[in-house]
Coordinates of C-alpha atoms and ligand atoms in Angstrom, one line a residue:
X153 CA -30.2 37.0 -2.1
X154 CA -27.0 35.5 -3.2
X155 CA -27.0 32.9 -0.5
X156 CA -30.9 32.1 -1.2
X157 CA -29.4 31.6 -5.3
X158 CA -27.0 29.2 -3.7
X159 CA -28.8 27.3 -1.6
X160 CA -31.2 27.0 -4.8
X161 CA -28.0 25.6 -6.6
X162 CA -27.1 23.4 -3.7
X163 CA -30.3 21.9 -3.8
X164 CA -30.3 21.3 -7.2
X165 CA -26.9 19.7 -6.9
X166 CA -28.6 17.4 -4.3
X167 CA -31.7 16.5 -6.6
X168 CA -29.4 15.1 -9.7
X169 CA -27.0 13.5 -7.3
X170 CA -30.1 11.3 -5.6
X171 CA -31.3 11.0 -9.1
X172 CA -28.1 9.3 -10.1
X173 CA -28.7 7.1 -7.2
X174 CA -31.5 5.9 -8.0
X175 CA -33.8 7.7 -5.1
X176 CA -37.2 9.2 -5.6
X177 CA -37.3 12.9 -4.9
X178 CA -40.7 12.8 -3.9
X179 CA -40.2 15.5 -1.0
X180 CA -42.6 18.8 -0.9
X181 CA -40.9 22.0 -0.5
X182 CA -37.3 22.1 -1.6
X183 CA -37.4 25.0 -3.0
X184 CA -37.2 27.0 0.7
X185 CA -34.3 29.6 0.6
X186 CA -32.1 28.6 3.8
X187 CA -32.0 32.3 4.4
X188 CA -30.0 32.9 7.4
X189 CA -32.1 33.4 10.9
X190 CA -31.5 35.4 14.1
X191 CA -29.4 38.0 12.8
X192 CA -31.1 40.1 15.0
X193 CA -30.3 37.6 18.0
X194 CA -26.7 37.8 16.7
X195 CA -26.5 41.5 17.2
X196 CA -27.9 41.4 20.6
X197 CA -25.5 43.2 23.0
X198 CA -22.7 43.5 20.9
X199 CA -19.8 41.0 20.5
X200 CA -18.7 41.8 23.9
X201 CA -21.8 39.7 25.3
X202 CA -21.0 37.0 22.4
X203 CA -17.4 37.0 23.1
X204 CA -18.8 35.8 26.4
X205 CA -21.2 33.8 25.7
X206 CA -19.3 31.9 22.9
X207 CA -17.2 30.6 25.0
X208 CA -14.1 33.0 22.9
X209 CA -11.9 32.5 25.3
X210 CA -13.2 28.6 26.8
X211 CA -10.4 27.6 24.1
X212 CA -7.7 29.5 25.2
X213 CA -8.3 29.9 28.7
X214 CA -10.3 27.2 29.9
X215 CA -13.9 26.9 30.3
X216 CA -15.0 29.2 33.1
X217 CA -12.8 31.8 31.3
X218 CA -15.0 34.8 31.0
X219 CA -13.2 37.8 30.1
X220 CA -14.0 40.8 32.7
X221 CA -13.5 43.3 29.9
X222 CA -14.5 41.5 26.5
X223 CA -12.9 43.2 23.6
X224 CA -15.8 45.5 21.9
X225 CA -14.0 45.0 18.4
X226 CA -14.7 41.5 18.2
X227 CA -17.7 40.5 16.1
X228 CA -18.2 36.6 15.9
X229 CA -19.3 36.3 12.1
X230 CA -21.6 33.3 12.8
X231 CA -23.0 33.5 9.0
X232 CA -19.4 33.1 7.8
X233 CA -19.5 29.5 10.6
X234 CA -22.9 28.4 8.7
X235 CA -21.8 29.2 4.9
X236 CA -18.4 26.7 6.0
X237 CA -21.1 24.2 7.4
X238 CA -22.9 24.4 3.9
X239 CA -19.6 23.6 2.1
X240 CA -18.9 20.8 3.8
X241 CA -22.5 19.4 3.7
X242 CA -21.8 17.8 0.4
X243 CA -18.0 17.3 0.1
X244 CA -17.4 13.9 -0.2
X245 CA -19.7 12.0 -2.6
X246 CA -18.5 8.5 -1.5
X247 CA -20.3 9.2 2.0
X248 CA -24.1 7.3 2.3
X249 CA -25.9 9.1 0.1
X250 CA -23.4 12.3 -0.7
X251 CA -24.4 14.3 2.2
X252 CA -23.0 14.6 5.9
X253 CA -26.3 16.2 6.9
X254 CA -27.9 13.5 8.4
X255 CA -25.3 12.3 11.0
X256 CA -24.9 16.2 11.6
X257 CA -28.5 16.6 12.5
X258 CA -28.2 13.6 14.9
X259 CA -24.9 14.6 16.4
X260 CA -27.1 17.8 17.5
X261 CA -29.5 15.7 18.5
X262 CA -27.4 13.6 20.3
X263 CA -25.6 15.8 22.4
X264 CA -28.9 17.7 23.0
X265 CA -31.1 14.7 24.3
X266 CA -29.0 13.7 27.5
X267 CA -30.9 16.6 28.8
X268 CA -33.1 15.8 32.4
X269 CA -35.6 18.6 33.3
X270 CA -35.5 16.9 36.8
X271 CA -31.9 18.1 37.9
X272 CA -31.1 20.3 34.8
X273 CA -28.0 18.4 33.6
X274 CA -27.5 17.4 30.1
X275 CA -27.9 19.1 27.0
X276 CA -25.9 20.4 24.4
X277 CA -24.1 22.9 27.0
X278 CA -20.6 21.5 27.2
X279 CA -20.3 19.3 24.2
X280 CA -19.7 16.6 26.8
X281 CA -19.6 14.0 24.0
X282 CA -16.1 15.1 23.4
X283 CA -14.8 13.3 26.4
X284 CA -15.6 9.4 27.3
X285 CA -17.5 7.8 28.4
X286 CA -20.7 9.6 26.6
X287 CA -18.4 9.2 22.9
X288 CA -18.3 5.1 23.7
X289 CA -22.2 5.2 24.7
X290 CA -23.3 2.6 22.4
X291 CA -25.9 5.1 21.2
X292 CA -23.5 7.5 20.0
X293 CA -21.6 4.5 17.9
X294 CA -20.9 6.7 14.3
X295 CA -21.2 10.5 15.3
X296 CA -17.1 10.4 16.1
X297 CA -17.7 11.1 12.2
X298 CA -19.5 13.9 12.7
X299 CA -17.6 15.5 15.4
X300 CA -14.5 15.2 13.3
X301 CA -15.6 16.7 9.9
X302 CA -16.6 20.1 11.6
X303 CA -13.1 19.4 13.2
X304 CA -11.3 22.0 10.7
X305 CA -14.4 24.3 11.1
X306 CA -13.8 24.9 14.5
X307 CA -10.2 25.2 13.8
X308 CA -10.7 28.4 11.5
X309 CA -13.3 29.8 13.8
X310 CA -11.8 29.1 17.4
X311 CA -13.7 31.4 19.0
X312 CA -17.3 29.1 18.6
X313 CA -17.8 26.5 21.3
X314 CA -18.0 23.2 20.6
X315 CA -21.6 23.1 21.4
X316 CA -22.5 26.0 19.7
X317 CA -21.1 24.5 16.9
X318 CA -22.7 21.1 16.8
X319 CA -25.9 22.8 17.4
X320 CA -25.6 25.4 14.7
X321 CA -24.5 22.0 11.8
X322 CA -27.6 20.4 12.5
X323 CA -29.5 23.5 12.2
X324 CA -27.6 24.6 8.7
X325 CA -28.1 20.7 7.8
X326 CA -31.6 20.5 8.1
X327 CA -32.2 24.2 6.3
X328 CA -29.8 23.0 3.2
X329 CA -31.9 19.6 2.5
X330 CA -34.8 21.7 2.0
X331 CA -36.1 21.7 5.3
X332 CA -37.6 24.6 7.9
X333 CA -35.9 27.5 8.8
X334 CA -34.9 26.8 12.5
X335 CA -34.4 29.5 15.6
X336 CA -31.0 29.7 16.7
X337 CA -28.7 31.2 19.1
X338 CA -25.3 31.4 20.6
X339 CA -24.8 31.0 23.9
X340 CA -23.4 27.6 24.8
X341 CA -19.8 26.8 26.3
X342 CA -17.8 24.4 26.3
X343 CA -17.1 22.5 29.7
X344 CA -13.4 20.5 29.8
X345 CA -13.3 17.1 30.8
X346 CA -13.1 17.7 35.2
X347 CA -16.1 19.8 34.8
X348 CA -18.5 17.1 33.2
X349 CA -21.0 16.0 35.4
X350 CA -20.7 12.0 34.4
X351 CA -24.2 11.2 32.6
X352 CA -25.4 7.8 33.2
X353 CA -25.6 6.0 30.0
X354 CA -29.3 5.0 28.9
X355 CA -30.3 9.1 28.5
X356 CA -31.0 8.1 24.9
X357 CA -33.7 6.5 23.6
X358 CA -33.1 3.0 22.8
X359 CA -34.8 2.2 18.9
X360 CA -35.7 -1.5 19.9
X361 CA -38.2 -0.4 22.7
X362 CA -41.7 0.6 22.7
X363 CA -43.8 3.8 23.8
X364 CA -44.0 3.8 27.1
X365 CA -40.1 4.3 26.6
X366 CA -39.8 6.5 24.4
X367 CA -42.5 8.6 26.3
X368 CA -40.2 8.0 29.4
X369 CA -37.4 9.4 28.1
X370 CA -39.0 12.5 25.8
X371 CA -41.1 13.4 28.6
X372 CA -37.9 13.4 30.8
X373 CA -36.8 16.5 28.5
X374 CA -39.9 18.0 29.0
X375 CA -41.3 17.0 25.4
X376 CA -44.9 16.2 25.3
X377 CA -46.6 13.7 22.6
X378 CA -47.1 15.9 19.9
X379 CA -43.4 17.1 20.2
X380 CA -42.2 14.0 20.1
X381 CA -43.9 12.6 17.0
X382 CA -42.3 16.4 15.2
X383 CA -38.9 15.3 16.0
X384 CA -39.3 11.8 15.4
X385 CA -40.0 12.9 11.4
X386 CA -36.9 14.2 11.4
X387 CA -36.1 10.0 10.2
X388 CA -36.9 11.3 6.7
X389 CA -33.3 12.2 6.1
X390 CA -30.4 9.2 7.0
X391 CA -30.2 5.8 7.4
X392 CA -29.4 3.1 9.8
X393 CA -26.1 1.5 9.2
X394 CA -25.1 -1.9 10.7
X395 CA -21.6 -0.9 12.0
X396 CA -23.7 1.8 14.3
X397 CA -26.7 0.8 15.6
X398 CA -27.0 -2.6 14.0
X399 CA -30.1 -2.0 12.1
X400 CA -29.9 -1.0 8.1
X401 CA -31.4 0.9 5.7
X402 CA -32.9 4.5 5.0
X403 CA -36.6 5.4 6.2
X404 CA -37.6 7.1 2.8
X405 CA -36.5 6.9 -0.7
X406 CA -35.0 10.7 -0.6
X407 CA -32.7 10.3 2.4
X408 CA -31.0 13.6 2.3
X409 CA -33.7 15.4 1.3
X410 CA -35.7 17.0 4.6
X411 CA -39.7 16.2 3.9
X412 CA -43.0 14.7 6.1
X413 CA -41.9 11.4 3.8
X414 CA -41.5 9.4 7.0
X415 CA -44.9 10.3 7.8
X416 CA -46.4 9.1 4.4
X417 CA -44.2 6.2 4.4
X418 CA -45.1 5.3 8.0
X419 CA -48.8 5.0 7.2
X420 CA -47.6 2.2 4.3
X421 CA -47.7 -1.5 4.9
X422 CA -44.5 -2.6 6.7
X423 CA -44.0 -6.4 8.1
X424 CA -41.8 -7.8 10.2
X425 CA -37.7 -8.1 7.8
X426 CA -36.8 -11.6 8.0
X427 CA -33.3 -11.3 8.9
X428 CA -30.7 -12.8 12.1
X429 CA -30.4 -8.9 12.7
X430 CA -32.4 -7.0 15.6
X431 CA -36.2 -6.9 15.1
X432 CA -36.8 -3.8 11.9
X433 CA -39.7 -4.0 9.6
X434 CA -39.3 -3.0 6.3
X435 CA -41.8 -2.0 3.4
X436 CA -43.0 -4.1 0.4
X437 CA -39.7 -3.2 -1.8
X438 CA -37.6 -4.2 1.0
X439 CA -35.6 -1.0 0.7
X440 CA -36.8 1.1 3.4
X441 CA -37.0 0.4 6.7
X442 CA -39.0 1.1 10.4
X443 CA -37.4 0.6 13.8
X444 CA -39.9 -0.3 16.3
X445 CA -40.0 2.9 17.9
X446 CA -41.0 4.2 14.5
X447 CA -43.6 1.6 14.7
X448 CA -44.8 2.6 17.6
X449 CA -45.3 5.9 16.5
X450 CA -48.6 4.3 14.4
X451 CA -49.8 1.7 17.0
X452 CA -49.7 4.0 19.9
X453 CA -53.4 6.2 19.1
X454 CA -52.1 9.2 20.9
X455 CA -48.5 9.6 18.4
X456 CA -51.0 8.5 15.6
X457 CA -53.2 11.1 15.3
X458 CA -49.9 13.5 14.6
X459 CA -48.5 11.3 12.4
X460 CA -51.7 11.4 10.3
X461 CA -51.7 15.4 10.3
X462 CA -47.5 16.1 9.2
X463 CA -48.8 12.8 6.4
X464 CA -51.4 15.4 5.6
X465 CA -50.0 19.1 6.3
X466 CA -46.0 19.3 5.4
X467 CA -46.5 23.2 6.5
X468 CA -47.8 22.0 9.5
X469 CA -44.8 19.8 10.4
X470 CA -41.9 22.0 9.5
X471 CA -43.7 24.9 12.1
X472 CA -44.1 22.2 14.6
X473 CA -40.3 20.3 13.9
X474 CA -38.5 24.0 13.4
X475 CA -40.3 25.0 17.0
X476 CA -39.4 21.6 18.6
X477 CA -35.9 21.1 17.3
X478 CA -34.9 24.7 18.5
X479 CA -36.7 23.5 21.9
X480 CA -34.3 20.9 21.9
X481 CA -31.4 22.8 21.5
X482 CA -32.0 24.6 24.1
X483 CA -32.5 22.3 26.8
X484 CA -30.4 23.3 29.9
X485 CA -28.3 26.0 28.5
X486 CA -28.2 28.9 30.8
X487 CA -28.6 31.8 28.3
X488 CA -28.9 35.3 29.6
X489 CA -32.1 36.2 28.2
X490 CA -34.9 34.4 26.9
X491 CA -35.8 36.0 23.6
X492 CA -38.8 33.5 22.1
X493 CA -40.7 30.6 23.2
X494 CA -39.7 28.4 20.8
X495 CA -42.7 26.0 21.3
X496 CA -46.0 27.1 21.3
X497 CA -47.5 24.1 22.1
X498 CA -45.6 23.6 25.2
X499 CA -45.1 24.8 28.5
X500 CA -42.7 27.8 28.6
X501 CA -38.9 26.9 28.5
X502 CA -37.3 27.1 31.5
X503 CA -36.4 30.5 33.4
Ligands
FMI58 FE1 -32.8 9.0 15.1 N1 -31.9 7.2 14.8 N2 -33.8 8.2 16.8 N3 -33.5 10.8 15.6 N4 -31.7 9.8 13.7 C1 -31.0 6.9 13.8 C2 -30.5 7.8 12.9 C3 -30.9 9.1 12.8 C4 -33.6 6.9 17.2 C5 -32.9 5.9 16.6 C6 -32.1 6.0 15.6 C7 -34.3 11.1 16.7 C8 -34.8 10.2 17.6 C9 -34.5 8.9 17.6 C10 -31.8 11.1 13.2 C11 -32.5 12.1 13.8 C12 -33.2 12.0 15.0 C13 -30.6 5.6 14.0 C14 -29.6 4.9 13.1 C15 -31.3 5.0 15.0 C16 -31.2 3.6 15.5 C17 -28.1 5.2 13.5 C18 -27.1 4.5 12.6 O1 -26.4 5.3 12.0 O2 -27.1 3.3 12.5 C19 -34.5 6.7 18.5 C20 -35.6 5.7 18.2 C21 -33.7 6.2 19.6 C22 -32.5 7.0 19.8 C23 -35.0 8.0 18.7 O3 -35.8 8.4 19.7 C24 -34.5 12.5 16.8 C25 -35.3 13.3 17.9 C26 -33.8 13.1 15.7 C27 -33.6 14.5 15.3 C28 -34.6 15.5 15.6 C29 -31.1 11.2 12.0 C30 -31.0 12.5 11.1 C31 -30.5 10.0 11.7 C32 -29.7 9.6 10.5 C33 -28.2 9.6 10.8 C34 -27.4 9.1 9.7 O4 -26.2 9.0 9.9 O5 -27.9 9.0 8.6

């Protein structure tokens, strides 16, 4: 109860500070308590499994450490790890647009969407992006930023792995801007640097392709189309910067506020910006902005029709997003049991 009444506060925190810069707060449901989830999960098997499977000792012992007799005292207090991820959501007004959530939720994403159904590697497993080369990837440009503000977090909590961690801030990110609640486990360790199988750069997306790419590369994670689209909307919150990825701007007016606006703004009038940076499009006030890929996700008939139903049905997306995000997550991390499907609408996760 006391953390819903927070979250309320937060959230009205983050409405005036938009309003004092200048963006709309057109978003739908901001009012959804970010309630804590998988309690239950937490419990599961007592902190002897978690010790394990939270990589406690990866930190002092070195990744493959697994203690043959955990310690049955220790309880990991993983709501204590999200309530420090809430603090330091908002604590530095002079960042974008006063919240770190955005390049939190693609720092998740990011680390999460090397991941190849075809030979299992990839994935959040590992928090590879701590080592080179996957930090220089080109993609990656900006999320040193993210990695280093949970920095101190994993400092006080030693026992989380990395990638438990940098899953669990883009899930408390998304919740906090007014977003779905999002399934969530433990269960990731941390692999050091001689135990990285190298990725090939080019697992990412690239933004200035089309969607036969993107498809390529989603499907290689074992996404399907409506999937895809889900996660895509997650380009309500952020911006582009030029130092990163070279393109600029935010996709809706409400950048740090989770909503289906990119859906709603997608099916607007966007042309072509007239600029000597790489090809964006941008809306009639010039403000906002569309990669192509984003583009793509209206030309292409197939992504369409699911853009036109989260435009429609903001319930609908945050049960399809939540479900898909948590799927993404997931991908390739070898957790001892399998407690939910966490997409309906697609083939059972892996064994
Ligand atoms: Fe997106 N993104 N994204 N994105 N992303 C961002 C920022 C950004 C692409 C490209 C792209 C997903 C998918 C894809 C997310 C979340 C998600 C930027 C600007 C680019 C170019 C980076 C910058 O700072 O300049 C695609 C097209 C290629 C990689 C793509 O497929 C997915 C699946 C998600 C999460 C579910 C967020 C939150 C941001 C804002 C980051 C910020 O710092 O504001």
């Amino acid at each position: 109860m006391l953390r819903a009444l927070a979250s309320r506060g937060r959230q009205l925190k983050q409405l005036r500070s938009l309003a004092v810069r200048g963006y709309a707060t057109e978003a739908g449901k901001t009012g959804k308590s970010s309630l804590p989830l998988i309690l239950g999960l937490a419990g599961l098997g007592g902190g002897g499994y978690y010790a394990k499977q939270s990589g406690l000792l990866d930190g002092l012992l070195g990744s493959s450490a697994i203690p043959a007799t955990p310690s049955k005292d220790f309880k990991p207090d993983y709501q204590a790890v999200r309530a420090a991820i809430e603090d330091v959501l908002e604590s530095n007004d002079e960042y974008d647009d006063g919240s770190y959530g955005p390049v939190l939720v693609r720092l998740a994403w990011h680390t999460s969407g090397t991941y190849d159904k075809n030979d299992n590697t990839g994935g959040s497993n590992g928090a590879t992006m701590r080592f080179g080369p996957e930090s220089g990837w080109g993609a990656n440009a900006g999320l040193g930023d993210a990695r280093d503000i949970l920095e101190p977090i994993k400092k006080k909590f030693p026992w989380i792995s990395y990638s438990d961690l940098w899953t669990l801030a883009g899930v408390v990110a998304i919740e906090a801007m007014g977003g779905p609640q999002i399934k969530w486990r433990p269960g990731r360790s941390d692999k050091e640097e001689n135990g990285c199988v190298p990725l090939p750069d080019g697992r990412l997306p690239d933004a200035s392709r089309d969607n036969k790419h993107v498809r390529d590369v989603f499907y290689r994670m074992g996404f399907n189309d409506q999937e895809i689209v889900a996660l895509m909307g997650a380009h309500a919150i952020g911006r582009c910067h030029a130092d990163r990825s070279g393109f600029v701007g935010p996709w809706t007016f409400s950048p740090t506020t989770f909503s289906n606006g990119y859906f709603t703004e997608l099916k607007g009038k966007w042309h072509k910006k007239k600029w000597n940076g790489p090809i964006q499009y941008e809306d009639k006030t010039g403000e906002l902005m569309m990669l192509p890929t984003d583009m793509w996700m209206v030309w292409d008939k197939k992504f369409r029709q699911y853009v036109d139903l989260y435009a429609k049905d903001q319930d609908k997306f945050f049960e399809d997003f939540a479900a898909a995000f948590s799927k993404l997550l997931e991908l390739g991390v070898p957790f001892e049991k399998r407690d939910f499907n966490t997409s309906p609408s697609s083939p059972k996760p892996m064994a």
